[in-house]
Short mmCIF file of C-alpha atoms in Angstrom, two decimals:
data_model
loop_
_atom_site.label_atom_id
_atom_site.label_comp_id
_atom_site.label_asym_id
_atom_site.label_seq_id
_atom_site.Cartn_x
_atom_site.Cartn_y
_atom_site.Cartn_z
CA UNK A 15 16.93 9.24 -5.63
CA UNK A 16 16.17 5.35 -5.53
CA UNK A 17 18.76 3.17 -6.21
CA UNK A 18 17.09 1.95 -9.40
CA UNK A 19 18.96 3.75 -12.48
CA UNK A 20 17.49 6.32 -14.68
CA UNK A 21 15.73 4.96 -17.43
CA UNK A 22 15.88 1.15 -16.74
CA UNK A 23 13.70 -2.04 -18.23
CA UNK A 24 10.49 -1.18 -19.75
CA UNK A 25 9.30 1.73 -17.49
CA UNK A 26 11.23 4.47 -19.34
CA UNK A 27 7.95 6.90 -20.81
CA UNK A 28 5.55 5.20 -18.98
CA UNK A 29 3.30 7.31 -17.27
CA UNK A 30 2.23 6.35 -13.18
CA UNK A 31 -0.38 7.53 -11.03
CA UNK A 32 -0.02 6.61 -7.38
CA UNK A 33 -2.22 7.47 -4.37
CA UNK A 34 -1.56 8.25 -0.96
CA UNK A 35 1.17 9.22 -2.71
CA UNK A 36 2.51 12.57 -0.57
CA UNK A 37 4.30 10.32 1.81
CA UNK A 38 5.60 7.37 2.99
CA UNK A 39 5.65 4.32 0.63
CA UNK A 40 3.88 6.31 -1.96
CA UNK A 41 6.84 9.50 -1.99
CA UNK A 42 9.02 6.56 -1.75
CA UNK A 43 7.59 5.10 -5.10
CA UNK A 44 7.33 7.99 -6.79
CA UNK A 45 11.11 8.41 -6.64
CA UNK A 46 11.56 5.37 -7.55
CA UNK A 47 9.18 4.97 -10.54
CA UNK A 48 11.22 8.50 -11.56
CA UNK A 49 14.48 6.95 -11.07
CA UNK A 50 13.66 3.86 -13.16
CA UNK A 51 13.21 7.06 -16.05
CA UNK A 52 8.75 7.04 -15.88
CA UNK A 53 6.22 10.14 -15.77
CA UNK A 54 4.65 10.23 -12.13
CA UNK A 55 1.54 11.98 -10.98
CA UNK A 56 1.36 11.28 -6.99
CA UNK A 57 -2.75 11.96 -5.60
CA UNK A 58 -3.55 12.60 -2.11
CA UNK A 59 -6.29 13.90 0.10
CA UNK A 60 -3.48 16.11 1.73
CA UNK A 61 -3.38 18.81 -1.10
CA UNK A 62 -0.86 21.40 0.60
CA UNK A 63 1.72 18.20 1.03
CA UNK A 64 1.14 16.70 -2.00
CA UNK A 65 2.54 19.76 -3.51
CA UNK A 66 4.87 20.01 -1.30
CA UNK A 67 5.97 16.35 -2.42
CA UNK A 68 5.53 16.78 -5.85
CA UNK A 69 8.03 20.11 -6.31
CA UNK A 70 11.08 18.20 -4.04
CA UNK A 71 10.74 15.53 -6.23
CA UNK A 72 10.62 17.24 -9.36
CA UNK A 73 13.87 19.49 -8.29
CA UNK A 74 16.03 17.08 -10.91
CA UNK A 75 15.57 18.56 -13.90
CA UNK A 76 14.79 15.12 -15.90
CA UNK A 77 11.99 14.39 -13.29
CA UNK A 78 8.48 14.48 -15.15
CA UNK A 79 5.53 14.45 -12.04
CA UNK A 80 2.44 16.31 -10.68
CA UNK A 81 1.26 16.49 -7.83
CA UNK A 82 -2.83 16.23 -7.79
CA UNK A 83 -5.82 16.36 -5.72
CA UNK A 84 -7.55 12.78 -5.04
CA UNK A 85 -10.27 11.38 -2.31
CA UNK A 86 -10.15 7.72 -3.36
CA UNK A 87 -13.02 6.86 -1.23
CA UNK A 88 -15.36 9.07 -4.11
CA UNK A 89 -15.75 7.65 -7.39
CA UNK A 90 -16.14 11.31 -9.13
CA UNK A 91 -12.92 12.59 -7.45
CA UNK A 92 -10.80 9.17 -8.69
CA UNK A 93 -11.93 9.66 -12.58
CA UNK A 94 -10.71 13.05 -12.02
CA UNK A 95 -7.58 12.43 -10.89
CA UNK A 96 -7.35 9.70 -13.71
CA UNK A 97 -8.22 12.25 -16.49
CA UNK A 98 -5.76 15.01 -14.79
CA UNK A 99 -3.13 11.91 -15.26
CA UNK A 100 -4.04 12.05 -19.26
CA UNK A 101 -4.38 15.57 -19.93
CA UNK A 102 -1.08 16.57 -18.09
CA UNK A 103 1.32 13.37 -18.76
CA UNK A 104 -0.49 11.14 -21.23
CA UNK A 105 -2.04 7.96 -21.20
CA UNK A 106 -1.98 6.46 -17.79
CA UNK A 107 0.55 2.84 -17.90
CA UNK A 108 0.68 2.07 -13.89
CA UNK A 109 -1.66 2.51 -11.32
CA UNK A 110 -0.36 2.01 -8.07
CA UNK A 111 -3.03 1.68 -5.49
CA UNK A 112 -1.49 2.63 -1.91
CA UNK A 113 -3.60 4.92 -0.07
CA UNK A 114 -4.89 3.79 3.10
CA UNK A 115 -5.21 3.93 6.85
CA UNK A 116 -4.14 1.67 10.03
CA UNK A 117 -5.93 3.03 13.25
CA UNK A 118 -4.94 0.63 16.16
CA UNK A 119 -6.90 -0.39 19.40
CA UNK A 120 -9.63 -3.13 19.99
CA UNK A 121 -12.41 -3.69 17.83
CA UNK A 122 -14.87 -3.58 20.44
CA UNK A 123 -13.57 0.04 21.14
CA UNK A 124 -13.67 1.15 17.65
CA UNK A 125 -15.90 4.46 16.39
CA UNK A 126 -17.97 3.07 13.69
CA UNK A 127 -17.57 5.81 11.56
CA UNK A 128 -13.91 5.11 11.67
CA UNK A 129 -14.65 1.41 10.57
CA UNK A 130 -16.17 3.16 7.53
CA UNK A 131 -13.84 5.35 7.39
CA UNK A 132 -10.85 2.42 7.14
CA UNK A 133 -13.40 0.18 4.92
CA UNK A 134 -13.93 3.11 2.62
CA UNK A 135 -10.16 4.49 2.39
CA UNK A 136 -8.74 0.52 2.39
CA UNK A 137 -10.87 -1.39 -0.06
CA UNK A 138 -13.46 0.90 -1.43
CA UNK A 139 -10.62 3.03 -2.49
CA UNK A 140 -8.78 0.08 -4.03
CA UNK A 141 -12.29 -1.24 -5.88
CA UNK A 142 -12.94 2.60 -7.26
CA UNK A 143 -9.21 3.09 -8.88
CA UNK A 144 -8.78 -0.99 -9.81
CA UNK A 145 -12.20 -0.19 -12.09
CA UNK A 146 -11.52 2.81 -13.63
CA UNK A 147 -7.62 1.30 -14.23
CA UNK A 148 -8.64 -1.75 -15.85
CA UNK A 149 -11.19 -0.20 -18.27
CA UNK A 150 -8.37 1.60 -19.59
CA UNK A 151 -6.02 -1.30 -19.63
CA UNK A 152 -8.31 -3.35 -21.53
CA UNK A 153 -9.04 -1.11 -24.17
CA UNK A 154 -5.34 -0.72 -25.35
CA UNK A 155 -4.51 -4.33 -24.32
CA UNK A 156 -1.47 -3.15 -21.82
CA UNK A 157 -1.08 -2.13 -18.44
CA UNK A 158 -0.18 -2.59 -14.58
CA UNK A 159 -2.32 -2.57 -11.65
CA UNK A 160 -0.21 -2.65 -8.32
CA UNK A 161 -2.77 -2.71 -5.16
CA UNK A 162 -0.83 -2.48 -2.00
CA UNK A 163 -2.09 -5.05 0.81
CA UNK A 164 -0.14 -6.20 3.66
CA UNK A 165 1.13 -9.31 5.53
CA UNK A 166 -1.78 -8.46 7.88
CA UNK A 167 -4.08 -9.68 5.13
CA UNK A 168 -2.92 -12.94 5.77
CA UNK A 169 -3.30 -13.72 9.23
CA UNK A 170 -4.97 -11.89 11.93
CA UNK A 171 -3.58 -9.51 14.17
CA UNK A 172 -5.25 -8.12 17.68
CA UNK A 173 -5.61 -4.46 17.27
CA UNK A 174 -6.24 -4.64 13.82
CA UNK A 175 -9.45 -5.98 13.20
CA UNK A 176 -10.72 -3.81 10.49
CA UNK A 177 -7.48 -3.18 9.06
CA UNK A 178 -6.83 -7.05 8.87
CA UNK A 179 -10.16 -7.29 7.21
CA UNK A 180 -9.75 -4.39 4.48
CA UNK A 181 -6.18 -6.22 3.65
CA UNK A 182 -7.44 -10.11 3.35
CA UNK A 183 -10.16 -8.61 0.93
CA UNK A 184 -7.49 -6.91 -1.21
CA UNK A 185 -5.09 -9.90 -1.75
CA UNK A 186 -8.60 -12.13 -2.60
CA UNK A 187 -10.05 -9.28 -4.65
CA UNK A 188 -6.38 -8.42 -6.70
CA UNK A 189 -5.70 -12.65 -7.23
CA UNK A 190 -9.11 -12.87 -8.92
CA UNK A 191 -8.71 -9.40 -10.85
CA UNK A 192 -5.45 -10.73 -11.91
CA UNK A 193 -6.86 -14.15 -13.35
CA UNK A 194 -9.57 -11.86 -14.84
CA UNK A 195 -7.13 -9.69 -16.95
CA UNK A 196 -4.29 -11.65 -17.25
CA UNK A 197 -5.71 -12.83 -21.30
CA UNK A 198 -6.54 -9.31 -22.25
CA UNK A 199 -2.46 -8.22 -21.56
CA UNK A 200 -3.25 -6.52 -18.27
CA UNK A 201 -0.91 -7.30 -15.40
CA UNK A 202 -2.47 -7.47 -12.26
CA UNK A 203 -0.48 -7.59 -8.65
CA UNK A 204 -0.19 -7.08 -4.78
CA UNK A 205 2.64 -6.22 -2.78
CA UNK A 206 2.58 -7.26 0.67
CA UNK A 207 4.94 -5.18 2.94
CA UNK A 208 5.83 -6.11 6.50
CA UNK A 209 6.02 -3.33 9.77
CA UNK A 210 7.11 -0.37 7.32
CA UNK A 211 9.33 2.64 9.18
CA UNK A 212 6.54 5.36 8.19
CA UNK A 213 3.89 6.76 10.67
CA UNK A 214 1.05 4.17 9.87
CA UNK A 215 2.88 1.33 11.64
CA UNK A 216 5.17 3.74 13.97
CA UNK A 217 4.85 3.09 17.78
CA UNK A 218 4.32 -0.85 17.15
CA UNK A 219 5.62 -3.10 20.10
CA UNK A 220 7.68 -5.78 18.58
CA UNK A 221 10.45 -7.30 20.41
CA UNK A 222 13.80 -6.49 19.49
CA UNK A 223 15.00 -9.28 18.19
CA UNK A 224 11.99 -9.87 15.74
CA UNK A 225 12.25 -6.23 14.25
CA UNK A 226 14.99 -6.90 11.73
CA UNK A 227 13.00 -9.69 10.43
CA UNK A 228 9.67 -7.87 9.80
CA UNK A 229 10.25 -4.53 9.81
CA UNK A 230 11.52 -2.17 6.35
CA UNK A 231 12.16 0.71 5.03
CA UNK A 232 9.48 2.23 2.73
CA UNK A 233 12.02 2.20 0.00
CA UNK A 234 12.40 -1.15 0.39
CA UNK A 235 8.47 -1.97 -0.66
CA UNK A 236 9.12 0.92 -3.48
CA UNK A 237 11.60 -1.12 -5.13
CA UNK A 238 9.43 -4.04 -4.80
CA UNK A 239 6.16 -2.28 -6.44
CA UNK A 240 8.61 -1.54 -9.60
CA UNK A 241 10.15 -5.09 -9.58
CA UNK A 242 6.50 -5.84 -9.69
CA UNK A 243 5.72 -3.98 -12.47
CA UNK A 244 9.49 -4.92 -14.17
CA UNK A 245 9.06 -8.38 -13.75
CA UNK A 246 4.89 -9.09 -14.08
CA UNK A 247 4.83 -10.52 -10.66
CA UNK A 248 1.11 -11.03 -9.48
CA UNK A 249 2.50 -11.13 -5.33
CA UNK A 250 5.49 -9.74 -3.66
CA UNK A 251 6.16 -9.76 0.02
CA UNK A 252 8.82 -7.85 1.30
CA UNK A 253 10.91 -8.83 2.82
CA UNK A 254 10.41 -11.64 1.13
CA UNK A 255 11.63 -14.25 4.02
CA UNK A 256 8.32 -13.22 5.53
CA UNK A 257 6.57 -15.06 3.19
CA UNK A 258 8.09 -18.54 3.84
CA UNK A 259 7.47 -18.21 8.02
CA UNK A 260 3.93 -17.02 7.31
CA UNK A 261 3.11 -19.66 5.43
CA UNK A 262 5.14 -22.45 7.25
CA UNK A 263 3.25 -21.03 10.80
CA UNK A 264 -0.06 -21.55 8.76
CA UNK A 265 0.46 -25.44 8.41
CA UNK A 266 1.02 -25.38 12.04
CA UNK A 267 -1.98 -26.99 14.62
CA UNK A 268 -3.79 -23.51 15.98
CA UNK A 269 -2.97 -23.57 19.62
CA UNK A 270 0.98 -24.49 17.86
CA UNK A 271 0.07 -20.76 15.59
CA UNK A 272 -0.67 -18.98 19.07
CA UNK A 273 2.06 -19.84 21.06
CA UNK A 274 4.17 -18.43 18.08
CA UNK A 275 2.25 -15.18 18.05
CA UNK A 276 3.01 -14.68 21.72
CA UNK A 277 7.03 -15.45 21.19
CA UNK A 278 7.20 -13.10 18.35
CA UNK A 279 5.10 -10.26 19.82
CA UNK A 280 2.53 -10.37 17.29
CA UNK A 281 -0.34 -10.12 20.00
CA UNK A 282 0.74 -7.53 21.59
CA UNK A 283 2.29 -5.38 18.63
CA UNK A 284 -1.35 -3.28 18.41
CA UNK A 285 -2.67 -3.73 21.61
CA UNK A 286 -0.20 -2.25 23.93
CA UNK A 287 1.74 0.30 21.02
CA UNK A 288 3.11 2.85 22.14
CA UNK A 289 0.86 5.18 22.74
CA UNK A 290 2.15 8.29 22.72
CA UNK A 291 3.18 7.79 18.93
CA UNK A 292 0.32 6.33 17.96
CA UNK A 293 -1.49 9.16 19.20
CA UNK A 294 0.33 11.38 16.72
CA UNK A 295 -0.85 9.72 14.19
CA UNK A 296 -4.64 8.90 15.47
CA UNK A 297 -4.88 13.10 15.77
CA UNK A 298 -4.02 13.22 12.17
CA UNK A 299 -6.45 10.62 10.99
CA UNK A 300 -9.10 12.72 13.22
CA UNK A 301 -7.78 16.04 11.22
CA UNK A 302 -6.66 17.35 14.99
#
């Protein structure tokens, strides 16, 4: 279990819905949400897993979750999920929107169906569940929306065009949301993880002397999402050094900016991956 004890702050009760929530960041905040003493229902598109997920977790005795069906990129099959949240665990408190994708390789080289594919899964996805969320948030006058971006949605990164582009439009779209809400009680935030140790990021070529200061452990960004929640915070970075260089490379001249992308390996982090691991994960995007 996270390190966050049962039944701590204000999340005792509360009931969470998370997507992509069979693995990775997602499994890790669903056993962290549970921890902190709140009702979970995890959604994913991978039904067999999310089972799978949902009965490990819910081997403590005291651990309330479901595990439940969910396409985010179709409206019909979010509200679904939603209601499912209601009927089986009550009112929903949290939404925690993680589900997405990060396909590497140039631009130019890209399938356009998987641009859709990223667009749809990445922002659509986040659009969809942030609507339906909020319209139940602002009814009772209470609630949390949590919409996962990333530090590539605030610079550029080669090999991650369309990924870069789905994340920039999340932070933009979840700072006005929040400033939209924020009078009617309704806490809205973005966490901004680093290089996470799950399969999305896995086969990235960072130097090694650089990986200790971008890279974490999903259950680091878990903790962060419930801080988030905890604590009202409308944007968390973790780790949360990552924040300062980003923004202290951004008042830098351009040509200064590049010259720090190449010492830190951030050019070459998608472009040349490894590509026998990213491969793993490209077949399972492709359903090989």
């Amino acid at each position: 279990m996270s390190s966050t004890s049962k039944g701590d702050g204000a999340l005792t009760g509360k009931v969470v819905a998370i997507t992509g929530g069979a693995r990775g960041i997602g499994r890790a905040s669903a056993e962290a949400f549970l921890a902190a003493g709140a009702a979970v229902a995890i959604g994913d598109i991978d039904v067999e897993l999310t089972a799978k997920t949902a009965a490990e977790l819910g081997a403590d005795p005291d651990a309330k979750i479901v595990g439940l069906p969910l396409n985010v990129t179709d409206k019909a099959s979010f509200a679904a999920f939603l209601d499912s949240v209601d009927s089986e665990l009550g009112p929903l408190d949290v939404l925690v929107n993680n589900a997405g994708i990060m396909p590497t390789g140039l631009f130019v080289d890209e399938d356009e169906a998987m641009t859709d594919r990223i667009i749809g899964i990445n922002l659509n996805g986040v659009i969809h569940g942030s609507r339906l969320a909020v319209k139940r948030f602002k009814d009772r006058g209470s609630g949390h929306l949590i919409n996962i971006a990333s530090l590539a949605g605030t610079q550029g990164f080669p090999g991650l065009a369309t990924y870069c582009a789905t994340k920039h439009a999340v932070i933009g779209f979840t700072s006005a949301l929040h400033l939209e809400m924020k009078e009617h009680g309704v806490h809205v935030g973005a966490v901004l993880p680093g290089i996470v140790r799950t399969e999305l990021s896995a086969g990235a070529n960072m130097p090694n002397w650089i990986t200790p200061l971008t890279t974490v452990n999903p259950e680091d960004v878990a903790q962060a999402i419930v801080k988030s929640v905890q604590q009202d915070k409308p944007l968390v970075t973790v780790p949360r050094r990552l924040a300062a260089i980003i923004k202290s490379a951004q008042l830098l001249p351009y040509r200064a900016q590049l010259v720090i992308a190449e010492f830190t390996g951030a050019t070459k982090a998608f472009t040349q991956p490894d590509p026998a691991v990213r491969e793993i994960y490209h077949r399972r995007l492709r359903g090989e």
